[in-house]
Amino acid sequence: MTSLPADSHVHSEFSWDTGGPDSTARGTMRATCARAVEIGLPALFFTEHLDLEDAWFTNPEDFAAHERHLVGEDGVVAVPRFDVDGYLEEIDRCRAAFPELTIGTGLEFGQPGLRTDAARAQLDLTAFDRIIGSLHTLELGDHRVEPNTMFRRLPADDVIRRYLAEVPSVVAADGPHEVVTHIDYAVRYWPEEDEGPFDPRPLEEEFRGAMRAIAASGRALEINTRRLRPWIPQWWAEEGGEAISFGSDSHTPLALAANFPEAMAMADWAGFRPGRDPRELWRR
Ligand SMILES: [Zn+2]
Ligand SMILES: [Zn+2]
């Protein structure tokens, strides 16, 4: 049986959006490590959210119930500061409790092209094993909004176009991250009930252009396994992408390494091969 690669995109209780305090589904670091051992996952990186957005606007109904208290009267979102000390202490405790599992540190850094100075002022970014960079919010007037909010206001194709247009400057330019996450992030919120299933072909050139910018930056692209889209590793390889990571983006233990066997087959088919250590990126 081929061994699984590291899950390079995992959240724990140190991410502000992981369950509520009363949620039984809450993805604690400890329960997630226990799950990794149970399913034979050799390695993972806890990539907690680092969101330093200062003009993030939302409709309260676009936030999950347990997150709604983070939305101000004016619709501006303020998330709690990342507790890096508590996080590193729990990493140490889990490394001691699960010696058979390789536990890497990490961050999922939102909008690195806009917020890297702010991140450096708050954290020693060199202390993390794997930083992944994400585009979660898009410019709309004076604010930045998530794609789900933008889909309420603009034609669906335009939202995807705007997302891909921001990729070069926000996740393919400055930043400490070695991997760009979920290029299909906006597609997660595609309004299927009005538009039908998402078809990437009318937006192929825009996706390929965003991938070229990421490839030119020397970074890897994440295969986000929440939903598998075979055209992503295919177009990524065709546009010069050299490396990929695998990320479940789990916020609960049961979502850890979801769909990894299928994602591995998809990556292999697109020409990517594992390294010697499960922590390594797969390369062409
Ligand atoms: Zn994300
Ligand atoms: Zn994530």
mmCIF file of C-alpha atoms and ligand atoms in Angstrom:
data_model
loop_
_atom_site.group_PDB
_atom_site.id
_atom_site.type_symbol
_atom_site.label_atom_id
_atom_site.label_comp_id
_atom_site.label_asym_id
_atom_site.label_seq_id
_atom_site.Cartn_x
_atom_site.Cartn_y
_atom_site.Cartn_z
ATOM 1 C CA MET A 1 0.000 0.000 0.000
ATOM 2 C CA THR A 2 1.466 3.363 -1.007
ATOM 3 C CA SER A 3 1.991 5.554 2.037
ATOM 4 C CA LEU A 4 0.168 8.858 2.316
ATOM 5 C CA PRO A 5 1.925 12.198 1.902
ATOM 6 C CA ALA A 6 1.824 14.744 4.712
ATOM 7 C CA ASP A 7 -1.376 16.682 5.125
ATOM 8 C CA SER A 8 -0.005 20.208 4.633
ATOM 9 C CA HIS A 9 -3.183 22.101 5.514
ATOM 10 C CA VAL A 10 -4.704 21.272 8.897
ATOM 11 C CA HIS A 11 -6.451 23.486 11.460
ATOM 12 C CA SER A 12 -6.784 22.996 15.214
ATOM 13 C CA GLU A 13 -8.358 24.897 18.091
ATOM 14 C CA PHE A 14 -5.737 27.600 17.457
ATOM 15 C CA SER A 15 -7.566 28.647 14.275
ATOM 16 C CA TRP A 16 -10.320 31.149 14.977
ATOM 17 C CA ASP A 17 -12.850 29.367 12.746
ATOM 18 C CA THR A 18 -12.486 25.853 14.201
ATOM 19 C CA GLY A 19 -15.808 25.015 15.829
ATOM 20 C CA GLY A 20 -17.328 26.788 18.769
ATOM 21 C CA PRO A 21 -16.372 26.137 22.365
ATOM 22 C CA ASP A 22 -19.411 23.843 22.697
ATOM 23 C CA SER A 23 -19.029 22.091 19.371
ATOM 24 C CA THR A 24 -18.402 18.355 19.624
ATOM 25 C CA ALA A 25 -16.891 18.535 16.146
ATOM 26 C CA ARG A 26 -14.203 20.923 17.327
ATOM 27 C CA GLY A 27 -10.908 19.938 15.781
ATOM 28 C CA THR A 28 -8.441 19.931 18.624
ATOM 29 C CA MET A 29 -4.785 19.339 17.874
ATOM 30 C CA ARG A 30 -4.742 16.322 20.152
ATOM 31 C CA ALA A 31 -7.812 14.630 18.598
ATOM 32 C CA THR A 32 -6.443 15.351 15.116
ATOM 33 C CA CYS A 33 -3.100 13.711 15.973
ATOM 34 C CA ALA A 34 -4.920 10.663 17.344
ATOM 35 C CA ARG A 35 -6.887 10.462 14.104
ATOM 36 C CA ALA A 36 -3.662 10.702 12.043
ATOM 37 C CA VAL A 37 -2.204 7.708 13.882
ATOM 38 C CA GLU A 38 -5.454 5.800 13.451
ATOM 39 C CA ILE A 39 -5.524 6.241 9.651
ATOM 40 C CA GLY A 40 -1.776 5.785 9.116
ATOM 41 C CA LEU A 41 -1.021 9.370 8.137
ATOM 42 C CA PRO A 42 2.745 9.720 8.735
ATOM 43 C CA ALA A 43 3.007 13.516 8.908
ATOM 44 C CA LEU A 44 0.971 16.707 9.066
ATOM 45 C CA PHE A 45 1.418 20.443 9.443
ATOM 46 C CA PHE A 46 -0.853 22.469 11.704
ATOM 47 C CA THR A 47 -1.334 25.550 9.534
ATOM 48 C CA GLU A 48 -3.365 27.895 11.701
ATOM 49 C CA HIS A 49 -5.084 30.946 10.299
ATOM 50 C CA LEU A 50 -3.145 34.188 10.337
ATOM 51 C CA ASP A 51 -5.651 36.788 9.133
ATOM 52 C CA LEU A 52 -4.496 40.346 9.605
ATOM 53 C CA GLU A 53 -7.092 41.938 7.371
ATOM 54 C CA ASP A 54 -8.097 45.404 8.557
ATOM 55 C CA ALA A 55 -10.986 46.175 6.192
ATOM 56 C CA TRP A 56 -12.773 42.856 5.908
ATOM 57 C CA PHE A 57 -16.498 43.318 5.421
ATOM 58 C CA THR A 58 -19.183 40.632 5.495
ATOM 59 C CA ASN A 59 -22.919 40.114 5.688
ATOM 60 C CA PRO A 60 -23.441 38.436 9.086
ATOM 61 C CA GLU A 61 -25.412 35.638 7.398
ATOM 62 C CA ASP A 62 -22.314 34.748 5.382
ATOM 63 C CA PHE A 63 -20.592 33.729 8.619
ATOM 64 C CA ALA A 64 -21.279 30.478 10.489
ATOM 65 C CA ALA A 65 -23.356 30.886 13.665
ATOM 66 C CA HIS A 66 -20.381 30.289 15.969
ATOM 67 C CA GLU A 67 -18.361 32.989 14.164
ATOM 68 C CA ARG A 68 -21.032 35.676 13.976
ATOM 69 C CA HIS A 69 -19.892 37.434 17.143
ATOM 70 C CA LEU A 70 -16.748 38.433 15.219
ATOM 71 C CA VAL A 71 -18.803 40.678 12.909
ATOM 72 C CA GLY A 72 -19.222 44.256 14.122
ATOM 73 C CA GLU A 73 -22.364 46.400 13.729
ATOM 74 C CA ASP A 74 -20.743 47.952 10.661
ATOM 75 C CA GLY A 75 -20.121 44.521 9.097
ATOM 76 C CA VAL A 76 -16.377 44.698 9.666
ATOM 77 C CA VAL A 77 -14.815 41.429 10.831
ATOM 78 C CA ALA A 78 -12.258 41.308 13.653
ATOM 79 C CA VAL A 79 -10.767 37.892 14.390
ATOM 80 C CA PRO A 80 -8.870 37.074 17.608
ATOM 81 C CA ARG A 81 -5.104 37.282 17.563
ATOM 82 C CA PHE A 82 -3.292 33.988 16.899
ATOM 83 C CA ASP A 83 -2.036 32.593 20.238
ATOM 84 C CA VAL A 84 1.394 31.538 19.026
ATOM 85 C CA ASP A 85 2.769 30.683 22.480
ATOM 86 C CA GLY A 86 -0.182 28.454 23.355
ATOM 87 C CA TYR A 87 0.071 26.858 19.921
ATOM 88 C CA LEU A 88 3.776 26.023 20.228
ATOM 89 C CA GLU A 89 3.252 24.591 23.727
ATOM 90 C CA GLU A 90 0.489 22.293 22.450
ATOM 91 C CA ILE A 91 2.688 21.262 19.494
ATOM 92 C CA ASP A 92 5.364 20.180 22.015
ATOM 93 C CA ARG A 93 2.819 18.254 24.072
ATOM 94 C CA CYS A 94 1.470 16.476 20.987
ATOM 95 C CA ARG A 95 4.965 15.621 19.724
ATOM 96 C CA ALA A 96 5.620 13.950 23.084
ATOM 97 C CA ALA A 97 2.269 12.146 23.087
ATOM 98 C CA PHE A 98 2.431 10.915 19.462
ATOM 99 C CA PRO A 99 6.091 10.036 18.776
ATOM 100 C CA GLU A 100 5.170 7.945 15.707
ATOM 101 C CA LEU A 101 3.682 11.019 13.982
ATOM 102 C CA THR A 102 5.771 13.796 12.421
ATOM 103 C CA ILE A 103 4.133 17.062 13.470
ATOM 104 C CA GLY A 104 5.166 20.191 11.586
ATOM 105 C CA THR A 105 4.356 23.767 12.536
ATOM 106 C CA GLY A 106 2.782 26.130 10.057
ATOM 107 C CA LEU A 107 0.531 29.024 9.216
ATOM 108 C CA GLU A 108 -2.204 29.636 6.673
ATOM 109 C CA PHE A 109 -1.416 33.254 5.968
ATOM 110 C CA GLY A 110 -4.261 35.217 4.363
ATOM 111 C CA GLN A 111 -3.415 37.787 1.676
ATOM 112 C CA PRO A 112 0.389 37.665 2.138
ATOM 113 C CA GLY A 113 0.977 40.185 -0.656
ATOM 114 C CA LEU A 114 -0.903 42.782 1.387
ATOM 115 C CA ARG A 115 -0.111 41.830 4.968
ATOM 116 C CA THR A 116 3.458 40.512 5.163
ATOM 117 C CA ASP A 117 4.820 43.579 6.978
ATOM 118 C CA ALA A 118 2.020 43.297 9.528
ATOM 119 C CA ALA A 119 2.776 39.590 9.992
ATOM 120 C CA ARG A 120 6.488 40.195 10.491
ATOM 121 C CA ALA A 121 5.672 42.806 13.121
ATOM 122 C CA GLN A 122 3.622 40.247 15.057
ATOM 123 C CA LEU A 123 5.477 36.945 14.589
ATOM 124 C CA ASP A 124 8.842 35.380 13.828
ATOM 125 C CA LEU A 125 7.851 33.855 10.491
ATOM 126 C CA THR A 126 11.111 31.881 10.262
ATOM 127 C CA ALA A 127 9.958 29.754 13.229
ATOM 128 C CA PHE A 128 7.394 27.814 11.166
ATOM 129 C CA ASP A 129 8.062 24.665 9.133
ATOM 130 C CA ARG A 130 5.495 25.316 6.407
ATOM 131 C CA ILE A 131 3.710 28.559 5.612
ATOM 132 C CA ILE A 132 0.919 28.328 3.084
ATOM 133 C CA GLY A 133 -0.497 31.470 1.487
ATOM 134 C CA SER A 134 -4.173 32.026 0.815
ATOM 135 C CA LEU A 135 -6.372 34.441 -1.021
ATOM 136 C CA HIS A 136 -9.608 34.599 0.978
ATOM 137 C CA THR A 137 -10.858 38.166 0.477
ATOM 138 C CA LEU A 138 -11.274 40.298 -2.631
ATOM 139 C CA GLU A 139 -11.320 44.015 -3.131
ATOM 140 C CA LEU A 140 -14.791 45.546 -3.379
ATOM 141 C CA GLY A 141 -14.908 49.323 -3.056
ATOM 142 C CA ASP A 142 -13.264 50.380 0.214
ATOM 143 C CA HIS A 143 -13.454 46.910 1.706
ATOM 144 C CA ARG A 144 -12.336 43.372 1.138
ATOM 145 C CA VAL A 145 -15.032 40.695 1.104
ATOM 146 C CA GLU A 146 -15.052 36.916 0.867
ATOM 147 C CA PRO A 147 -16.315 35.338 -2.366
ATOM 148 C CA ASN A 148 -19.584 34.223 -0.729
ATOM 149 C CA THR A 149 -20.425 37.866 0.025
ATOM 150 C CA MET A 150 -19.326 38.955 -3.449
ATOM 151 C CA PHE A 151 -21.545 36.368 -5.153
ATOM 152 C CA ARG A 152 -24.553 38.245 -3.721
ATOM 153 C CA ARG A 153 -23.530 41.410 -5.542
ATOM 154 C CA LEU A 154 -21.840 40.502 -8.832
ATOM 155 C CA PRO A 155 -22.391 38.050 -11.702
ATOM 156 C CA ALA A 156 -20.950 34.662 -10.768
ATOM 157 C CA ASP A 157 -18.320 34.547 -13.547
ATOM 158 C CA ASP A 158 -17.079 37.993 -12.491
ATOM 159 C CA VAL A 159 -16.394 36.798 -8.954
ATOM 160 C CA ILE A 160 -14.165 33.968 -10.208
ATOM 161 C CA ARG A 161 -12.453 36.390 -12.624
ATOM 162 C CA ARG A 162 -11.781 38.887 -9.832
ATOM 163 C CA TYR A 163 -10.423 36.107 -7.628
ATOM 164 C CA LEU A 164 -7.981 34.919 -10.285
ATOM 165 C CA ALA A 165 -7.011 38.492 -11.175
ATOM 166 C CA GLU A 166 -5.834 39.098 -7.592
ATOM 167 C CA VAL A 167 -3.684 35.937 -7.485
ATOM 168 C CA PRO A 168 -0.533 37.489 -9.037
ATOM 169 C CA SER A 169 -0.247 40.381 -6.583
ATOM 170 C CA VAL A 170 -1.692 38.794 -3.443
ATOM 171 C CA VAL A 171 -0.358 35.210 -3.372
ATOM 172 C CA ALA A 172 2.227 35.046 -6.180
ATOM 173 C CA ALA A 173 4.260 38.138 -5.219
ATOM 174 C CA ASP A 174 5.661 39.079 -1.797
ATOM 175 C CA GLY A 175 5.347 36.757 1.125
ATOM 176 C CA PRO A 176 7.011 34.126 3.268
ATOM 177 C CA HIS A 177 4.853 31.256 2.006
ATOM 178 C CA GLU A 178 6.154 28.317 -0.052
ATOM 179 C CA VAL A 179 2.741 26.984 -1.126
ATOM 180 C CA VAL A 180 -0.336 28.689 -2.601
ATOM 181 C CA THR A 181 -3.541 27.076 -1.323
ATOM 182 C CA HIS A 182 -6.942 26.327 -2.842
ATOM 183 C CA ILE A 183 -6.916 28.180 -6.188
ATOM 184 C CA ASP A 184 -10.564 27.031 -6.386
ATOM 185 C CA TYR A 185 -11.504 28.861 -3.167
ATOM 186 C CA ALA A 186 -14.094 31.101 -4.840
ATOM 187 C CA VAL A 187 -15.524 28.091 -6.676
ATOM 188 C CA ARG A 188 -16.443 26.582 -3.271
ATOM 189 C CA TYR A 189 -19.175 29.208 -3.041
ATOM 190 C CA TRP A 190 -20.344 29.004 -6.665
ATOM 191 C CA PRO A 191 -24.157 29.570 -6.614
ATOM 192 C CA GLU A 192 -25.156 26.218 -8.079
ATOM 193 C CA GLU A 193 -28.842 26.760 -7.322
ATOM 194 C CA ASP A 194 -28.878 29.681 -9.811
ATOM 195 C CA GLU A 195 -26.034 28.816 -12.173
ATOM 196 C CA GLY A 196 -25.874 25.021 -12.249
ATOM 197 C CA PRO A 197 -22.652 23.108 -11.654
ATOM 198 C CA PHE A 198 -19.408 25.033 -12.103
ATOM 199 C CA ASP A 199 -17.734 24.571 -15.491
ATOM 200 C CA PRO A 200 -14.088 25.735 -15.517
ATOM 201 C CA ARG A 201 -13.733 25.836 -19.295
ATOM 202 C CA PRO A 202 -15.070 29.375 -19.957
ATOM 203 C CA LEU A 203 -12.521 30.608 -17.373
ATOM 204 C CA GLU A 204 -9.655 28.371 -18.461
ATOM 205 C CA GLU A 205 -7.406 31.222 -19.611
ATOM 206 C CA GLU A 206 -7.874 33.073 -16.328
ATOM 207 C CA PHE A 207 -7.053 29.949 -14.288
ATOM 208 C CA ARG A 208 -4.005 29.245 -16.423
ATOM 209 C CA GLY A 209 -2.804 32.844 -16.098
ATOM 210 C CA ALA A 210 -3.052 32.680 -12.300
ATOM 211 C CA MET A 211 -1.174 29.369 -12.329
ATOM 212 C CA ARG A 212 1.594 30.848 -14.504
ATOM 213 C CA ALA A 213 2.060 33.650 -11.982
ATOM 214 C CA ILE A 214 2.331 31.147 -9.111
ATOM 215 C CA ALA A 215 4.758 28.967 -11.090
ATOM 216 C CA ALA A 216 6.897 32.015 -11.923
ATOM 217 C CA SER A 217 7.101 32.846 -8.222
ATOM 218 C CA GLY A 218 8.725 29.447 -7.625
ATOM 219 C CA ARG A 219 6.009 28.283 -5.285
ATOM 220 C CA ALA A 220 4.098 25.022 -5.065
ATOM 221 C CA LEU A 221 0.360 24.762 -5.631
ATOM 222 C CA GLU A 222 -1.797 22.945 -3.104
ATOM 223 C CA ILE A 223 -4.129 20.197 -4.214
ATOM 224 C CA ASN A 224 -6.958 21.045 -1.834
ATOM 225 C CA THR A 225 -8.686 17.731 -1.300
ATOM 226 C CA ARG A 226 -11.980 19.045 0.005
ATOM 227 C CA ARG A 227 -13.192 18.696 -3.577
ATOM 228 C CA LEU A 228 -11.069 17.064 -6.284
ATOM 229 C CA ARG A 229 -10.772 18.829 -9.632
ATOM 230 C CA PRO A 230 -8.486 16.885 -12.018
ATOM 231 C CA TRP A 231 -8.038 19.896 -14.298
ATOM 232 C CA ILE A 232 -6.107 21.706 -11.536
ATOM 233 C CA PRO A 233 -2.983 19.477 -11.463
ATOM 234 C CA GLN A 234 -3.243 19.041 -15.237
ATOM 235 C CA TRP A 235 -3.287 22.780 -16.039
ATOM 236 C CA TRP A 236 -0.734 23.446 -13.284
ATOM 237 C CA ALA A 237 1.739 21.006 -14.864
ATOM 238 C CA GLU A 238 1.060 22.397 -18.348
ATOM 239 C CA GLU A 239 1.710 25.964 -17.138
ATOM 240 C CA GLY A 240 5.102 25.090 -15.681
ATOM 241 C CA GLY A 241 4.174 24.191 -12.118
ATOM 242 C CA GLU A 242 6.954 22.084 -10.595
ATOM 243 C CA ALA A 243 5.617 21.087 -7.202
ATOM 244 C CA ILE A 244 2.423 20.352 -5.315
ATOM 245 C CA SER A 245 1.343 19.802 -1.720
ATOM 246 C CA PHE A 246 -1.711 17.933 -0.467
ATOM 247 C CA GLY A 247 -4.044 19.710 1.919
ATOM 248 C CA SER A 248 -7.350 18.572 3.368
ATOM 249 C CA ASP A 249 -8.053 21.952 4.990
ATOM 250 C CA SER A 250 -9.575 19.959 7.858
ATOM 251 C CA HIS A 251 -11.142 21.739 10.807
ATOM 252 C CA THR A 252 -12.320 18.454 12.377
ATOM 253 C CA PRO A 253 -10.409 15.186 12.931
ATOM 254 C CA LEU A 254 -12.619 13.180 10.595
ATOM 255 C CA ALA A 255 -11.817 15.468 7.647
ATOM 256 C CA LEU A 256 -8.064 14.875 8.012
ATOM 257 C CA ALA A 257 -6.431 13.622 4.791
ATOM 258 C CA ALA A 258 -9.864 13.350 3.145
ATOM 259 C CA ASN A 259 -9.701 12.049 -0.428
ATOM 260 C CA PHE A 260 -5.905 11.660 -0.323
ATOM 261 C CA PRO A 261 -5.774 8.326 -2.216
ATOM 262 C CA GLU A 262 -7.732 9.856 -5.112
ATOM 263 C CA ALA A 263 -5.666 13.060 -4.987
ATOM 264 C CA MET A 264 -2.442 11.025 -5.126
ATOM 265 C CA ALA A 265 -3.683 9.181 -8.213
ATOM 266 C CA MET A 266 -4.635 12.500 -9.815
ATOM 267 C CA ALA A 267 -1.222 14.035 -9.040
ATOM 268 C CA ASP A 268 0.616 10.970 -10.302
ATOM 269 C CA TRP A 269 -1.363 11.101 -13.537
ATOM 270 C CA ALA A 270 -0.318 14.755 -13.985
ATOM 271 C CA GLY A 271 3.349 13.746 -13.577
ATOM 272 C CA PHE A 272 4.083 14.609 -9.924
ATOM 273 C CA ARG A 273 6.087 12.136 -7.814
ATOM 274 C CA PRO A 274 6.711 11.850 -4.068
ATOM 275 C CA GLY A 275 10.058 12.552 -2.425
ATOM 276 C CA ARG A 276 11.739 10.275 0.114
ATOM 277 C CA ASP A 277 10.074 11.847 3.128
ATOM 278 C CA PRO A 278 6.288 12.283 3.371
ATOM 279 C CA ARG A 279 6.816 15.925 4.382
ATOM 280 C CA GLU A 280 8.355 16.733 1.005
ATOM 281 C CA LEU A 281 6.403 18.326 -1.811
ATOM 282 C CA TRP A 282 5.657 16.128 -4.811
ATOM 283 C CA ARG A 283 7.640 17.261 -7.849
ATOM 284 C CA ARG A 284 7.762 16.813 -11.585
HETATM 285 ZN ZN ZN B 1 -8.156 28.881 3.336
HETATM 286 ZN ZN ZN B 2 -7.568 26.409 5.747
#
